Amino acid sequence: QVQLVESGGGLVQPGGSLRLSCTSSVFTLDYYAIGWFRQAPGKEREGVSCISKSDGRALYADSVKGRFTISRDSAKNTVYLQMNSLKPEDTAVYYCAAGLWSSWFPNEYDYWGQGTQVTVSS
């Protein structure tokens, strides 16, 4: 059973924007910390952003700070990752994950989506 579903990926030119969505038909996402990770070919999965379950505190990797914004829409049971000023090095499969605590470590998340491809290219 798919527990988290990502959407919103695609092909975009450098400098463009995309908004990724993470939703679930199984979980109420407000009860979980949500992390966004990405994995490019031949590279390890890396944390991009995460948002806590309690106070909504958001954290960002240095590589995306000032360009990406994570947010929750409780009514829609969705967590978004707004990505602006995209660069070719942002190209990767993006995953959302749910866990008890915000963390940069993938192993600390219990549930994962199947990923959505983001390609930044002219």
mmCIF file of N, CA and C in Angstrom, residues 4 33-40 43-50 93-113:
data_model
loop_
_atom_site.group_PDB
_atom_site.id
_atom_site.type_symbol
_atom_site.label_atom_id
_atom_site.label_comp_id
_atom_site.label_asym_id
_atom_site.label_seq_id
_atom_site.Cartn_x
_atom_site.Cartn_y
_atom_site.Cartn_z
ATOM 1 N N LEU A 4 2.704 7.414 1.032
ATOM 2 C CA LEU A 4 2.963 8.805 0.685
ATOM 3 C C LEU A 4 3.057 8.905 -0.827
ATOM 4 N N ALA A 33 6.614 14.700 11.350
ATOM 5 C CA ALA A 33 7.607 15.545 10.697
ATOM 6 C C ALA A 33 7.749 15.039 9.264
ATOM 7 N N ILE A 34 7.902 15.968 8.338
ATOM 8 C CA ILE A 34 8.022 15.613 6.933
ATOM 9 C C ILE A 34 9.355 16.118 6.397
ATOM 10 N N GLY A 35 10.037 15.249 5.725
ATOM 11 C CA GLY A 35 11.296 15.614 5.095
ATOM 12 C C GLY A 35 11.213 15.452 3.589
ATOM 13 N N TRP A 36 11.890 16.341 2.894
ATOM 14 C CA TRP A 36 12.093 16.197 1.450
ATOM 15 C C TRP A 36 13.557 15.832 1.215
ATOM 16 N N PHE A 37 13.768 14.792 0.440
ATOM 17 C CA PHE A 37 15.097 14.326 0.084
ATOM 18 C C PHE A 37 15.191 14.269 -1.429
ATOM 19 N N ARG A 38 16.416 14.209 -1.931
ATOM 20 C CA ARG A 38 16.604 14.031 -3.360
ATOM 21 C C ARG A 38 17.788 13.125 -3.608
ATOM 22 N N GLN A 39 17.738 12.460 -4.742
ATOM 23 C CA GLN A 39 18.826 11.572 -5.117
ATOM 24 C C GLN A 39 19.076 11.695 -6.604
ATOM 25 N N ALA A 40 20.278 12.122 -6.919
ATOM 26 C CA ALA A 40 20.712 12.219 -8.307
ATOM 27 C C ALA A 40 21.439 10.928 -8.683
ATOM 28 N N LYS A 43 24.645 9.334 -6.888
ATOM 29 C CA LYS A 43 24.876 10.067 -5.642
ATOM 30 C C LYS A 43 23.997 9.512 -4.534
ATOM 31 N N GLU A 44 24.400 9.811 -3.313
ATOM 32 C CA GLU A 44 23.609 9.391 -2.164
ATOM 33 C C GLU A 44 22.374 10.290 -2.010
ATOM 34 N N ARG A 45 21.387 9.731 -1.332
ATOM 35 C CA ARG A 45 20.195 10.517 -1.039
ATOM 36 C C ARG A 45 20.564 11.611 -0.041
ATOM 37 N N GLU A 46 20.129 12.832 -0.317
ATOM 38 C CA GLU A 46 20.462 13.946 0.550
ATOM 39 C C GLU A 46 19.211 14.683 0.989
ATOM 40 N N GLY A 47 19.268 15.204 2.201
ATOM 41 C CA GLY A 47 18.154 15.982 2.715
ATOM 42 C C GLY A 47 18.117 17.364 2.088
ATOM 43 N N VAL A 48 16.932 17.801 1.745
ATOM 44 C CA VAL A 48 16.728 19.103 1.129
ATOM 45 C C VAL A 48 16.062 20.057 2.120
ATOM 46 N N SER A 49 15.001 19.571 2.751
ATOM 47 C CA SER A 49 14.251 20.407 3.683
ATOM 48 C C SER A 49 13.419 19.505 4.576
ATOM 49 N N CYS A 50 13.090 20.010 5.753
ATOM 50 C CA CYS A 50 12.192 19.266 6.630
ATOM 51 C C CYS A 50 11.389 20.253 7.470
ATOM 52 N N VAL A 93 15.675 12.761 -8.401
ATOM 53 C CA VAL A 93 14.382 12.252 -7.955
ATOM 54 C C VAL A 93 14.156 12.785 -6.547
ATOM 55 N N TYR A 94 13.015 13.384 -6.339
ATOM 56 C CA TYR A 94 12.677 13.973 -5.045
ATOM 57 C C TYR A 94 11.678 13.078 -4.322
ATOM 58 N N TYR A 95 11.978 12.834 -3.045
ATOM 59 C CA TYR A 95 11.154 11.976 -2.210
ATOM 60 C C TYR A 95 10.665 12.757 -0.989
ATOM 61 N N CYS A 96 9.448 12.462 -0.559
ATOM 62 C CA CYS A 96 9.035 12.941 0.751
ATOM 63 C C CYS A 96 8.998 11.755 1.704
ATOM 64 N N ALA A 97 9.195 12.050 2.973
ATOM 65 C CA ALA A 97 9.256 11.017 3.998
ATOM 66 C C ALA A 97 8.593 11.538 5.271
ATOM 67 N N ALA A 98 8.026 10.625 6.036
ATOM 68 C CA ALA A 98 7.338 10.986 7.275
ATOM 69 C C ALA A 98 7.980 10.263 8.445
ATOM 70 N N GLY A 99 8.146 10.977 9.531
ATOM 71 C CA GLY A 99 8.726 10.388 10.731
ATOM 72 C C GLY A 99 8.308 11.169 11.959
ATOM 73 N N LEU A 100 8.808 10.744 13.088
ATOM 74 C CA LEU A 100 8.435 11.393 14.338
ATOM 75 C C LEU A 100 9.159 12.718 14.537
ATOM 76 N N TRP A 101 10.392 12.801 14.007
ATOM 77 C CA TRP A 101 11.209 13.988 14.257
ATOM 78 C C TRP A 101 11.841 14.472 12.971
ATOM 79 N N SER A 102 12.022 15.769 12.881
ATOM 80 C CA SER A 102 12.753 16.322 11.749
ATOM 81 C C SER A 102 14.197 15.846 11.810
ATOM 82 N N SER A 103 14.705 15.430 10.686
ATOM 83 C CA SER A 103 16.071 14.909 10.658
ATOM 84 C C SER A 103 16.621 15.016 9.249
ATOM 85 N N TRP A 104 17.946 15.114 9.157
ATOM 86 C CA TRP A 104 18.616 15.071 7.863
ATOM 87 C C TRP A 104 18.979 13.638 7.475
ATOM 88 N N PHE A 105 18.724 12.689 8.351
ATOM 89 C CA PHE A 105 19.125 11.320 8.111
ATOM 90 C C PHE A 105 17.959 10.485 7.607
ATOM 91 N N PRO A 106 18.049 9.924 6.416
ATOM 92 C CA PRO A 106 16.928 9.146 5.862
ATOM 93 C C PRO A 106 16.481 8.011 6.767
ATOM 94 N N ASN A 107 17.414 7.406 7.480
ATOM 95 C CA ASN A 107 17.064 6.253 8.307
ATOM 96 C C ASN A 107 16.127 6.615 9.453
ATOM 97 N N GLU A 108 15.984 7.881 9.749
ATOM 98 C CA GLU A 108 15.133 8.281 10.861
ATOM 99 C C GLU A 108 13.697 8.549 10.437
ATOM 100 N N TYR A 109 13.401 8.299 9.174
ATOM 101 C CA TYR A 109 12.034 8.428 8.680
ATOM 102 C C TYR A 109 11.446 7.044 8.466
ATOM 103 N N ASP A 110 10.168 6.913 8.763
ATOM 104 C CA ASP A 110 9.529 5.606 8.735
ATOM 105 C C ASP A 110 8.807 5.307 7.434
ATOM 106 N N TYR A 111 8.338 6.345 6.763
ATOM 107 C CA TYR A 111 7.514 6.136 5.585
ATOM 108 C C TYR A 111 8.026 7.018 4.447
ATOM 109 N N TRP A 112 7.969 6.456 3.246
ATOM 110 C CA TRP A 112 8.519 7.126 2.075
ATOM 111 C C TRP A 112 7.551 7.056 0.914
ATOM 112 N N GLY A 113 7.612 8.072 0.080
ATOM 113 C CA GLY A 113 6.932 8.017 -1.195
ATOM 114 C C GLY A 113 7.827 7.377 -2.244
#
